[in-house]
Short mmCIF file of C-alpha atoms in Angstrom, two decimals:
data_model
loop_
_atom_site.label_atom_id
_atom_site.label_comp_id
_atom_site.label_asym_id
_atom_site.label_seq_id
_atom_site.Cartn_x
_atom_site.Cartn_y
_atom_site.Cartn_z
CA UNK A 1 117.58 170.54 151.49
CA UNK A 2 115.13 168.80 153.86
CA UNK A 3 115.10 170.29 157.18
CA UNK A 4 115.10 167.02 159.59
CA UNK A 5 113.48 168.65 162.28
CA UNK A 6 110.70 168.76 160.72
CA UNK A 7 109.04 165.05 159.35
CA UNK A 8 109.67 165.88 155.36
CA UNK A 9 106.18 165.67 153.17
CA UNK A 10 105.58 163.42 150.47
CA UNK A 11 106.32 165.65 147.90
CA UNK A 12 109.01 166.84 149.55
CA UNK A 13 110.57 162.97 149.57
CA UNK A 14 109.39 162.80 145.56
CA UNK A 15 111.58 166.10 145.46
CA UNK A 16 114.44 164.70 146.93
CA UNK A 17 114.46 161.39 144.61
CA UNK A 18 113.80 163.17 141.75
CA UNK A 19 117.07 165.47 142.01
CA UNK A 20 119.24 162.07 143.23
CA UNK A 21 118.24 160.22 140.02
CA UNK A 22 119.22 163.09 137.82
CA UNK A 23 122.65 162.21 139.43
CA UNK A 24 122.90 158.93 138.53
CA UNK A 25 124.59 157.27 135.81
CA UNK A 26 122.55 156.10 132.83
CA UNK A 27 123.23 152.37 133.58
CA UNK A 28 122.02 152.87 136.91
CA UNK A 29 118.22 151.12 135.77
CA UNK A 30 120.41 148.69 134.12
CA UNK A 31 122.18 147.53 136.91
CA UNK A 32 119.41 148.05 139.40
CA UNK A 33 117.60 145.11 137.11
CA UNK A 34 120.45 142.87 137.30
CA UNK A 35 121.25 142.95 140.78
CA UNK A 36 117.81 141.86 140.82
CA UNK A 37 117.73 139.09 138.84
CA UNK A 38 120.75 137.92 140.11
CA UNK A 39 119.43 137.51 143.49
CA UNK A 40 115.80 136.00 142.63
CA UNK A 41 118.14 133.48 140.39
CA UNK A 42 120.48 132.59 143.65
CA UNK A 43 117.33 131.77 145.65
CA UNK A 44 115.51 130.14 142.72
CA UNK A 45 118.62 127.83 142.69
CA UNK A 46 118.27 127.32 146.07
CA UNK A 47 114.91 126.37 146.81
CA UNK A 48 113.51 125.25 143.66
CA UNK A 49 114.51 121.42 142.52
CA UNK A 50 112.84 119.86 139.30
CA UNK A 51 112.88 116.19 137.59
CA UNK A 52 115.88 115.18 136.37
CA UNK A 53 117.80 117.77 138.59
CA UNK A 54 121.29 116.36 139.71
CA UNK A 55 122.56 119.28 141.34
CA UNK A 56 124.34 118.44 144.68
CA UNK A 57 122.56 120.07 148.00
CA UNK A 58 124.36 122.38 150.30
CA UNK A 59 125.14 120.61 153.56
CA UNK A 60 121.95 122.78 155.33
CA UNK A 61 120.01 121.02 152.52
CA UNK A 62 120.78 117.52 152.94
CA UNK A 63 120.91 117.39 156.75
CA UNK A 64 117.31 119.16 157.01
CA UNK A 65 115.96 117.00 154.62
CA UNK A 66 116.54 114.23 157.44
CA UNK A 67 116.07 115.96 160.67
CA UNK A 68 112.74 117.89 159.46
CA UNK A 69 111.38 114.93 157.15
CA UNK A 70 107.88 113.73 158.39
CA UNK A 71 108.95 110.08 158.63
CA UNK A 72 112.38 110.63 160.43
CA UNK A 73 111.66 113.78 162.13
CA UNK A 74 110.08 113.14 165.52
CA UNK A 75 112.09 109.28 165.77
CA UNK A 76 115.28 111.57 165.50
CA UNK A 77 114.17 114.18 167.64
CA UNK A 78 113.23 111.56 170.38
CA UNK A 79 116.51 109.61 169.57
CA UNK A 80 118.38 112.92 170.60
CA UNK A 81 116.21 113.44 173.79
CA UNK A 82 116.87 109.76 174.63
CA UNK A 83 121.18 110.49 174.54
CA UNK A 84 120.41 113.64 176.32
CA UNK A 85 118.72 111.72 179.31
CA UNK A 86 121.04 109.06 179.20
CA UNK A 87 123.82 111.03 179.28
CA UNK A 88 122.69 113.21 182.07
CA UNK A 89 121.30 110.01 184.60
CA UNK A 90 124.51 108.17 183.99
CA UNK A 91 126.89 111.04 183.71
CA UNK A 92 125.65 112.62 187.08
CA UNK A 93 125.36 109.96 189.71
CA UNK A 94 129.15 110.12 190.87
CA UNK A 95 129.39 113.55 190.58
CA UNK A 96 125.89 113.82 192.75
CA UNK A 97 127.50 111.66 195.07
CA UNK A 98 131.00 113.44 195.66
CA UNK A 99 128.75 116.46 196.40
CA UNK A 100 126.82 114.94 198.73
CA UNK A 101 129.32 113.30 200.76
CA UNK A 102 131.60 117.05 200.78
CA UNK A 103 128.22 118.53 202.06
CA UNK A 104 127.57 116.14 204.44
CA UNK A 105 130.86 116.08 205.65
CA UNK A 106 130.48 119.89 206.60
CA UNK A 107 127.29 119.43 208.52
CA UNK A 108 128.38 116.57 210.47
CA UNK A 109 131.76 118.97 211.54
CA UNK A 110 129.83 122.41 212.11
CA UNK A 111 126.88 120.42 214.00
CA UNK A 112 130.01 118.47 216.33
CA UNK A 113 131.76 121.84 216.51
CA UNK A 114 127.68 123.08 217.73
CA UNK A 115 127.16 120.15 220.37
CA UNK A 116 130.88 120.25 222.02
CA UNK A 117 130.40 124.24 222.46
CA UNK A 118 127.01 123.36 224.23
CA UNK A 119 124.81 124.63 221.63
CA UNK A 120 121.15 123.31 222.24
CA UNK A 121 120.57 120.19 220.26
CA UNK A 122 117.18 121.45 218.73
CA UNK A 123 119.20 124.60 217.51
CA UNK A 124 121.66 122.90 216.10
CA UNK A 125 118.95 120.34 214.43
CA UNK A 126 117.17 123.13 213.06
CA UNK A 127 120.06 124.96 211.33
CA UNK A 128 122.36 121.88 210.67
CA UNK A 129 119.55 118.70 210.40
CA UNK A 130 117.11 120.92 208.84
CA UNK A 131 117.73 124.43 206.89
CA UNK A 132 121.37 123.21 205.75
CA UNK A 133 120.97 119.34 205.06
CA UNK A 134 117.37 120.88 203.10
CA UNK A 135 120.03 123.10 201.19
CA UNK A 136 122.89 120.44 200.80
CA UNK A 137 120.23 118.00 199.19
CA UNK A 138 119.31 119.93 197.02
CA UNK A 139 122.56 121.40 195.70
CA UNK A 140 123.77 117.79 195.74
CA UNK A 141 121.23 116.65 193.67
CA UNK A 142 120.31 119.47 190.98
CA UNK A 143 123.72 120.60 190.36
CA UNK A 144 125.08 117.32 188.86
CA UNK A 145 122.32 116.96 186.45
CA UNK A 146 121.82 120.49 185.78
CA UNK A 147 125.42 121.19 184.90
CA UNK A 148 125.20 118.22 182.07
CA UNK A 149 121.70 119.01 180.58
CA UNK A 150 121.62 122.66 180.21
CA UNK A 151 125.33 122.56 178.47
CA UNK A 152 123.86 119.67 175.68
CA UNK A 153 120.46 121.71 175.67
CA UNK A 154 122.11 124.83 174.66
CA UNK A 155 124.85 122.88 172.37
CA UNK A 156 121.54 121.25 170.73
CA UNK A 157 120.41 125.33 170.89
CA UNK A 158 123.06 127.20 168.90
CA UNK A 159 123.86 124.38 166.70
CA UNK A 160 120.67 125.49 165.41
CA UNK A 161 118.53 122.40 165.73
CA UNK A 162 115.78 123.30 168.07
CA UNK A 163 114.19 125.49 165.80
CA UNK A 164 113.87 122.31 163.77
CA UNK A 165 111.95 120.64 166.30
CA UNK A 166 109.62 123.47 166.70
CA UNK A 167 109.22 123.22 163.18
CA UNK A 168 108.37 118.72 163.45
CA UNK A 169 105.86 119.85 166.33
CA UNK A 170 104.36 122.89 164.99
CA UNK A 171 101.26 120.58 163.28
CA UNK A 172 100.26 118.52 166.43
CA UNK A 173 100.33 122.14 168.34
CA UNK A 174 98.55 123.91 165.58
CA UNK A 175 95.57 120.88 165.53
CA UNK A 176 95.78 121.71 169.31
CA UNK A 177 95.24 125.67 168.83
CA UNK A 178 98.31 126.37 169.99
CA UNK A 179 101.37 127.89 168.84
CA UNK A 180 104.59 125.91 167.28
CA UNK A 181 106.74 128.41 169.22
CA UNK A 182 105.34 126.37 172.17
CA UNK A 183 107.51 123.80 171.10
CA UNK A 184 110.65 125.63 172.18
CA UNK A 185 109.15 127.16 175.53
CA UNK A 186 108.13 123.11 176.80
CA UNK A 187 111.89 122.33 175.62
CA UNK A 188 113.18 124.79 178.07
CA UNK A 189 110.68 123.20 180.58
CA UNK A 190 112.79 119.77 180.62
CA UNK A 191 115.60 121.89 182.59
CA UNK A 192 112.94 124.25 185.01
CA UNK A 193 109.45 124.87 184.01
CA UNK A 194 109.92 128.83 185.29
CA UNK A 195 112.60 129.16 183.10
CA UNK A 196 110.24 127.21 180.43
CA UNK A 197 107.22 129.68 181.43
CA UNK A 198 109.48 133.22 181.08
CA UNK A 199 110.72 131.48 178.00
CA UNK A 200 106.86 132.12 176.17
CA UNK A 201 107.87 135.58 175.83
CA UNK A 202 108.66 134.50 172.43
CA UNK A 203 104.89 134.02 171.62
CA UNK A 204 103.26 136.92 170.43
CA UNK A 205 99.69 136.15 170.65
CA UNK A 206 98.44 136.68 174.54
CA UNK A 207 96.04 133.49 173.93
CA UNK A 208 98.69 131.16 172.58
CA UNK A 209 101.05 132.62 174.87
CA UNK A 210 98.58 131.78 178.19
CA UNK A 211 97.65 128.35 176.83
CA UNK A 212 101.74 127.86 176.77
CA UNK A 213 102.68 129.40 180.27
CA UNK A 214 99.35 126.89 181.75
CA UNK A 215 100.72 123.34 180.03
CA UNK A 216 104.92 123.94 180.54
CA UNK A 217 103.97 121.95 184.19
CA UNK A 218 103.15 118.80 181.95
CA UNK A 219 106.48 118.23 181.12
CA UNK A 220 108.86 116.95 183.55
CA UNK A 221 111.95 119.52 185.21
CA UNK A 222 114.91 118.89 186.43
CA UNK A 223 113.22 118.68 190.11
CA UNK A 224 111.18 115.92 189.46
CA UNK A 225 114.15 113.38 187.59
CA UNK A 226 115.41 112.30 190.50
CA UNK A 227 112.10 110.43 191.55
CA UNK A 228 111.47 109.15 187.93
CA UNK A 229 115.17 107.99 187.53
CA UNK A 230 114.77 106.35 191.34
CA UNK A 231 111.23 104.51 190.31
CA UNK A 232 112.68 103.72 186.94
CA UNK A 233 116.00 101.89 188.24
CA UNK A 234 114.25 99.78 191.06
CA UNK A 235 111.17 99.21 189.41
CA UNK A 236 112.35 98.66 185.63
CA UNK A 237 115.89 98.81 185.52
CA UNK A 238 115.71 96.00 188.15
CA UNK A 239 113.42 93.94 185.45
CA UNK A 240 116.86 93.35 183.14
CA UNK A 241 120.10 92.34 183.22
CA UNK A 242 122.86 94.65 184.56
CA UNK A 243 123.95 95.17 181.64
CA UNK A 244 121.21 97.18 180.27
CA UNK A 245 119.44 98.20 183.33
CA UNK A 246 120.41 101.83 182.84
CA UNK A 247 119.13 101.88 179.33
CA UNK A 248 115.85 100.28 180.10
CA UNK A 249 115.82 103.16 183.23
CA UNK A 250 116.50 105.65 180.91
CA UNK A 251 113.67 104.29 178.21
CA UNK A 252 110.99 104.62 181.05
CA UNK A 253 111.83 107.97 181.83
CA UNK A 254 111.84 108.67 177.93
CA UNK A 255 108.30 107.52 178.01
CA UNK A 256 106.92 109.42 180.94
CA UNK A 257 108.20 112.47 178.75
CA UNK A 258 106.42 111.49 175.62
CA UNK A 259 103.23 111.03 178.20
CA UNK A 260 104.19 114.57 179.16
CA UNK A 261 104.26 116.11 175.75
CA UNK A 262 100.82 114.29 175.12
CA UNK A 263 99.33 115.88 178.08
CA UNK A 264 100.86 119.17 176.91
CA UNK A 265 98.77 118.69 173.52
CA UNK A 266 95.77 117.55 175.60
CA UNK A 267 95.33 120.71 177.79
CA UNK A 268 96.64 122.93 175.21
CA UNK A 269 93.56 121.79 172.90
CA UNK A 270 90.70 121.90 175.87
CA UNK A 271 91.94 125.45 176.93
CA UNK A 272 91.67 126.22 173.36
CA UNK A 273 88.37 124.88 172.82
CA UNK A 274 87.24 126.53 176.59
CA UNK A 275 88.41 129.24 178.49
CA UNK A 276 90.91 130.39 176.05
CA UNK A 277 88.84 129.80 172.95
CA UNK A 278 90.40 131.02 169.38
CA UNK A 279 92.41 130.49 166.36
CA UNK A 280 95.43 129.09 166.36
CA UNK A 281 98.05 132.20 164.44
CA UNK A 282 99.91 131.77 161.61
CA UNK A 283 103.20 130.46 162.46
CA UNK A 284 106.14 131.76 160.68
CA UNK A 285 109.46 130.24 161.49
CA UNK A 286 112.79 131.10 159.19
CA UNK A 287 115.21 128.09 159.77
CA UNK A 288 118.32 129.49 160.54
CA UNK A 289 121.36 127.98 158.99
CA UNK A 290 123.31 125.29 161.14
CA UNK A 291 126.56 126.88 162.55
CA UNK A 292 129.70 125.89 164.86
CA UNK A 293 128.80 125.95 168.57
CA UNK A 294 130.82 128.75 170.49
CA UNK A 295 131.82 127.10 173.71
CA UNK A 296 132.33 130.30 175.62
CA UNK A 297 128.89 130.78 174.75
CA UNK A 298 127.48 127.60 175.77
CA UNK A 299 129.85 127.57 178.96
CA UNK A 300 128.04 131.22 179.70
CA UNK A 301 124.46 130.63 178.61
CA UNK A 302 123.84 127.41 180.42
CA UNK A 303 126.16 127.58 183.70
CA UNK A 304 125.50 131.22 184.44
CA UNK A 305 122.72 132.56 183.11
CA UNK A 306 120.70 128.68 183.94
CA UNK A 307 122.26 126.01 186.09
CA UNK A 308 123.48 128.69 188.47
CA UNK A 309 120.15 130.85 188.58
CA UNK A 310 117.93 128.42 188.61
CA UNK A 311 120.17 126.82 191.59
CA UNK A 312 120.14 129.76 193.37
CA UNK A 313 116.58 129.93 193.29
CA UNK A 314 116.25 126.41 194.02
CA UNK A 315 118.10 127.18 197.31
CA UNK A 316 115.84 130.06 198.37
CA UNK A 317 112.95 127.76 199.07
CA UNK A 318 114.59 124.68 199.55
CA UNK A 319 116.03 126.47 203.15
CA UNK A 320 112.55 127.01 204.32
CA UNK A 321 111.68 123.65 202.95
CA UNK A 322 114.18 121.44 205.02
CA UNK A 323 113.58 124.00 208.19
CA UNK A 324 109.67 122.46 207.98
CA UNK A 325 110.63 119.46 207.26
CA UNK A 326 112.69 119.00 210.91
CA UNK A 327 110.17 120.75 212.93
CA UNK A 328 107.18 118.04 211.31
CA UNK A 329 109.94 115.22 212.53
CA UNK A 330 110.44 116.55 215.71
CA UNK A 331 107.80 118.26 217.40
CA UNK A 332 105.33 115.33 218.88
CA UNK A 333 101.89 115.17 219.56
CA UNK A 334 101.82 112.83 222.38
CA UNK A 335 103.49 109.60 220.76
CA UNK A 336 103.81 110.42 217.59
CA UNK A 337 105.59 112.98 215.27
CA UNK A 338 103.58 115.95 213.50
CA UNK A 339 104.94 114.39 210.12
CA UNK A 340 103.30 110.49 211.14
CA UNK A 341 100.24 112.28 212.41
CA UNK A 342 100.00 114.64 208.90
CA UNK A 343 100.84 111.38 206.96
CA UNK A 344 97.93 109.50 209.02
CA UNK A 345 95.37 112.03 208.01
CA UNK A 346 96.13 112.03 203.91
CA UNK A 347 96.28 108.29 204.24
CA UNK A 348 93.03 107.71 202.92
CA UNK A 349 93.36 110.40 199.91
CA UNK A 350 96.63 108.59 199.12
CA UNK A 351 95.07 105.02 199.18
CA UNK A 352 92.19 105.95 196.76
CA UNK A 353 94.31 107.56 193.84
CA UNK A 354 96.95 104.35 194.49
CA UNK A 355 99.46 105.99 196.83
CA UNK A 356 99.82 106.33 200.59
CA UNK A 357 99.78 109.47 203.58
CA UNK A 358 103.43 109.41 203.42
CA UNK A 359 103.42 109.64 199.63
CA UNK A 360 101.28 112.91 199.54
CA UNK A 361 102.63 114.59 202.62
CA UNK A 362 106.20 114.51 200.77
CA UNK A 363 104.62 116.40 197.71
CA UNK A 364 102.89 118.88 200.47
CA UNK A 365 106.38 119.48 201.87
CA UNK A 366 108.18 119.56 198.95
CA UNK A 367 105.68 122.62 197.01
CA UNK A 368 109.09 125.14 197.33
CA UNK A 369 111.56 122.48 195.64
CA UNK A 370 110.86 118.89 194.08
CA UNK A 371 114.01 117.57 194.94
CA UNK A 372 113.15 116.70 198.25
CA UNK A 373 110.28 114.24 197.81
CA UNK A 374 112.63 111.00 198.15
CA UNK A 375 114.86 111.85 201.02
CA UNK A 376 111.53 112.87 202.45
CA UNK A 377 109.75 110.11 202.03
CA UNK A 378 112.89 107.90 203.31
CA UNK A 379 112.76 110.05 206.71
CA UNK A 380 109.09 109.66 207.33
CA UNK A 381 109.05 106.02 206.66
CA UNK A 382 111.91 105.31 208.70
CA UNK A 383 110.63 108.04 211.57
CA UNK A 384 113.97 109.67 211.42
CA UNK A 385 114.38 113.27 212.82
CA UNK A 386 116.21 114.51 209.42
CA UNK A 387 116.00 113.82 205.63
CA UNK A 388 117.61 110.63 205.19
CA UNK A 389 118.92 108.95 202.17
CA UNK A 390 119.55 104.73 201.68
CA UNK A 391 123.46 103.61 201.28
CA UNK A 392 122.02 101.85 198.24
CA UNK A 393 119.17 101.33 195.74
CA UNK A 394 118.88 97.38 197.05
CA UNK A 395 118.09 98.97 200.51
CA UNK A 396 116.10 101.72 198.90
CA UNK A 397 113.95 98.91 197.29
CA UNK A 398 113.99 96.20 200.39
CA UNK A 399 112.58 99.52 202.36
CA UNK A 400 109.29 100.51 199.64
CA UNK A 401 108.43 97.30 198.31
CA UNK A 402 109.63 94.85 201.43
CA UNK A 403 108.51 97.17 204.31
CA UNK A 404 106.02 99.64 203.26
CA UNK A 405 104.11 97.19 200.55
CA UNK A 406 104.92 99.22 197.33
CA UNK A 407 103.88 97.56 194.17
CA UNK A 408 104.13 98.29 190.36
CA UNK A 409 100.59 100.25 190.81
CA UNK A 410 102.67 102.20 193.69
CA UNK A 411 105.15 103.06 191.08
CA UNK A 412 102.81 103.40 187.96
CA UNK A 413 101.42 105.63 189.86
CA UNK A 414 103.83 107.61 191.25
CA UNK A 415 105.37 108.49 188.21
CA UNK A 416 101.97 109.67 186.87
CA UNK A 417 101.73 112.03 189.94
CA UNK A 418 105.40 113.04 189.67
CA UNK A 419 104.75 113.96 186.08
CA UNK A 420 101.00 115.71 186.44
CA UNK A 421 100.95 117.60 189.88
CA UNK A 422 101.26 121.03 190.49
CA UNK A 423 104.31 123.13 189.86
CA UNK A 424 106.45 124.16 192.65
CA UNK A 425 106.33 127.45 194.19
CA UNK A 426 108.94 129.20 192.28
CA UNK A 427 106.69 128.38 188.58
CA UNK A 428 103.90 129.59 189.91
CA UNK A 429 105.55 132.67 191.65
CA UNK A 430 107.12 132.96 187.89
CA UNK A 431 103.24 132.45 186.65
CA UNK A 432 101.99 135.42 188.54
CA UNK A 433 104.62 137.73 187.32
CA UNK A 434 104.06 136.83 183.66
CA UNK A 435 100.65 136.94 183.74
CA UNK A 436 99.95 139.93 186.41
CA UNK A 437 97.03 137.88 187.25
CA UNK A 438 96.76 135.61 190.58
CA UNK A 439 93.62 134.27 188.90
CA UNK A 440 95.44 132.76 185.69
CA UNK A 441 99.01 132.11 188.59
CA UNK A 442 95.58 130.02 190.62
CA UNK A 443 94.46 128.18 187.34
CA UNK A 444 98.07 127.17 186.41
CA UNK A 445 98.71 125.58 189.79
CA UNK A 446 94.99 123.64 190.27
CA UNK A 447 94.68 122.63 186.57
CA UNK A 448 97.60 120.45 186.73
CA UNK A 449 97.36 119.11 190.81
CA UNK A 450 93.71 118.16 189.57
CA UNK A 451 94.75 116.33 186.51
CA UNK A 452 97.06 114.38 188.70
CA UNK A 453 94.53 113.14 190.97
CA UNK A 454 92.27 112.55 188.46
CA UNK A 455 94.48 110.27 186.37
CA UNK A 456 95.70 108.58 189.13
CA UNK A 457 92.29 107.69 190.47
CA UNK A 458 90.76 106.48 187.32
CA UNK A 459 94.44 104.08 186.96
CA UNK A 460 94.18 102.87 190.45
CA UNK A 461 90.40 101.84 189.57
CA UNK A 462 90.99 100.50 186.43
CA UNK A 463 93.47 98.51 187.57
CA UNK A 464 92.44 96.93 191.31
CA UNK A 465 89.11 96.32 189.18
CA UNK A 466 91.58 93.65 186.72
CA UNK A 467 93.13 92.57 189.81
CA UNK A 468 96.50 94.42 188.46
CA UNK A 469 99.67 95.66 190.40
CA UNK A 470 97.47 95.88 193.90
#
């Protein structure tokens, strides 16, 4: 007997299998062979067709045959992405607007209940007008969304399809050194791009796995839909008939995404040729077989463990967010707020890569949260003392292109800078942590912010130069 304290010895092991074979039966070579055979036949059958075969595929066959094929592949894939968005602009626009007006409802009570007890009005403006309408926004606005995207993500997820499209991607990321796996971490980006960089865990090279956590920004979150789905309605969706304006909104933002994912491949093949220089690895991906989506696991996986902890997050620097916001309204500098004054100084930056001072100072502001850009921009181009949202997207429109001269460069533009700039604070907080390294957390945040500005200068250019959209 082998003492298993002790690790046993090779010849002690030999030992060992030579006494259990003298136990077997005779047939037990025999069988041993067969069970062999039988197996290596089964998979034979499986993956092996030749001419003239008629046998009838399984239903894992047949469907991958369509959803990986090279021609049908990718317009699937982006026919899939395309429902997803559409169902998740139209599907959450009442529902974002019950929440609102509940929210709103409860500051306009707790800040009367404030003024009739005597409270003073710039403490009440600060909690009420600032840290809780900065909160309410954003609640209003990401949960909606968030609650129908994550739920179809994760349906899309343990149906077992995404590993298909990491499979349709993995050449264009392999040409671009990186690794197919980074197909599924930019995926997760679409819903938060923290969620998207913790997600590269999944990578085991530390090169591939850097090159993913530094290009997740280039594809749009959650955060930034609301401005793409606002310049897509009043600047496209506008363009057709009623009819089909949200499908024409919802093609736009479908492009800015496929810009994204090209963007993605771009960096990912300069870092790779650069500062993160090497060989793509060998990428070795088992399709797993299609299976019946558990519910209580979808209902679990994307309410609890996403919508509601990336909300939560969300909230954390939204507060802080809408508290700066109402002192930059409010404080003045002789005749003029902090927030016109801030917005007078980036002015000229804004001009020169085809957007304005208010523009930029709403992407300053809104670092801790994207969600905030368009009420922020309404409330410094009205001067109002709080975040401020339109009754309508006729006013919305009558106020950017009417009264503050916005034009399709404007929203060309815009969309570019929405989709390029640099993440918000909680990705790069998420950045450092992953990386230990405040230099790569530094490069993640700048590489992106200066690819926006660059872009946008060279379209701005390009296009006064043709006498286009200025």
């Amino acid at each position: 007997m082998i003492d298993r304290a002790i690790p046993p010895t090779p010849d002690e092991v030999l030992a060992r299998a030579r006494e259990l074979r003298r136990q077997l039966s005779g047939s037990f070579r025999e069988e041993a062979v067969k069970s062999l055979y039988a197996e290596a036949e089964r998979v034979a059958q499986r993956a092996v067709s030749q001419d003239g075969d008629t046998r009838a595929l399984d239903f894992d066959q047949r469907v991958d045959h369509l959803v990986t094929s090279p021609w049908l592949g990718l317009p699937i894939m982006l026919a899939l992405l395309s429902v997803v968005f559409w169902l998740t602009i139209a599907g959450a626009n009442v529902p974002s607007a019950m929440l609102a007006q509940g929210l709103f409802w409860i500051e306009d009570q707790a800040s009367g209940l404030f003024d009739a007890a005597g409270v003073p009005w710039w403490v009440t403006g600060f909690l009420w007008h600032g840290v809780y309408r900065g909160l309410a926004w954003v609640v209003s606005v990401m949960l909606p969304p968030m609650a129908i995207f994550f739920p179809l993500f994760t349906m899309f997820e343990d149906l077992g399809y995404l590993p298909r499209v990491a499979f349709n991607l993995d050449f264009l990321f392999r040409r671009a050194g990186a690794h197919g796996k980074q197909a599924l971490t930019m995926a997760m980006g679409f819903g938060c791009n923290a969620a998207g960089v913790i997600a590269t865990r999944i990578i085991d090279s530390p090169r591939e796995r850097l090159v993913a956590i530094l290009t997740n920004n280039f594809v749009p979150c959650n955060g930034r839909f609301p401005t793409l789905i606002m310049l897509g309605t009043i600047f496209v969706g506008a363009s057709f008939a009623p009819g089909f304006a949200s499908i024409a909104a919802a093609a736009a933002v479908v492009g800015v995404v496929v810009l994204g994912i090209g963007f993605t491949l771009l960096m990912s093949w300069l870092l790779s040729r650069t500062i993160l220089r090497g060989e793509a690895s060998t990428f070795t991906l088992e399709l797993p077989p299609y299976r019946r989506p558990n519910i209580g696991r979808i209902f679990y996986t994307s309410l609890i463990d996403r919508t509601l902890f990336v909300l939560w997050r969300a909230m954390w620097t939204a507060a802080p967010a809408g508290a700066v916001i109402w002192l930059l309204a409010n404080i003045h500098w002789g005749d003029h707020t902090l927030a016109a004054i801030s917005a007078g100084w980036l002015d000229p930056l804004g001009r020169a890569i085809g957007l304005d001072g208010v523009i930029l100072l709403a992407y300053v502001i809104a670092i801790p949260a994207n969600e905030i850009v368009v009420p922020t921009l309404v409330m410094a181009y009205l001067g109002a003392g709080m975040m401020t949202e339109m009754s309508g997207l006729g006013d919305l429109r009558r106020l950017l292109v009417e009264q503050q001269g916005w034009t399709m460069l404007t929203a060309v533009n815009l969309m570019l800078f929405s989709l390029l700039h640099n993440p918000c604070a909680t990705t790069i907080l998420t950045m450092y942590k992953e990386t230990l390294s405040a230099k790569w957390a530094t490069v993640g945040a700048l590489l992106p912010l200066g690819t926006a500005f660059l872009v946008c200068f060279l379209t701005a250019t390009l296009a006064r130069a043709f006498g286009l959209g200025v």
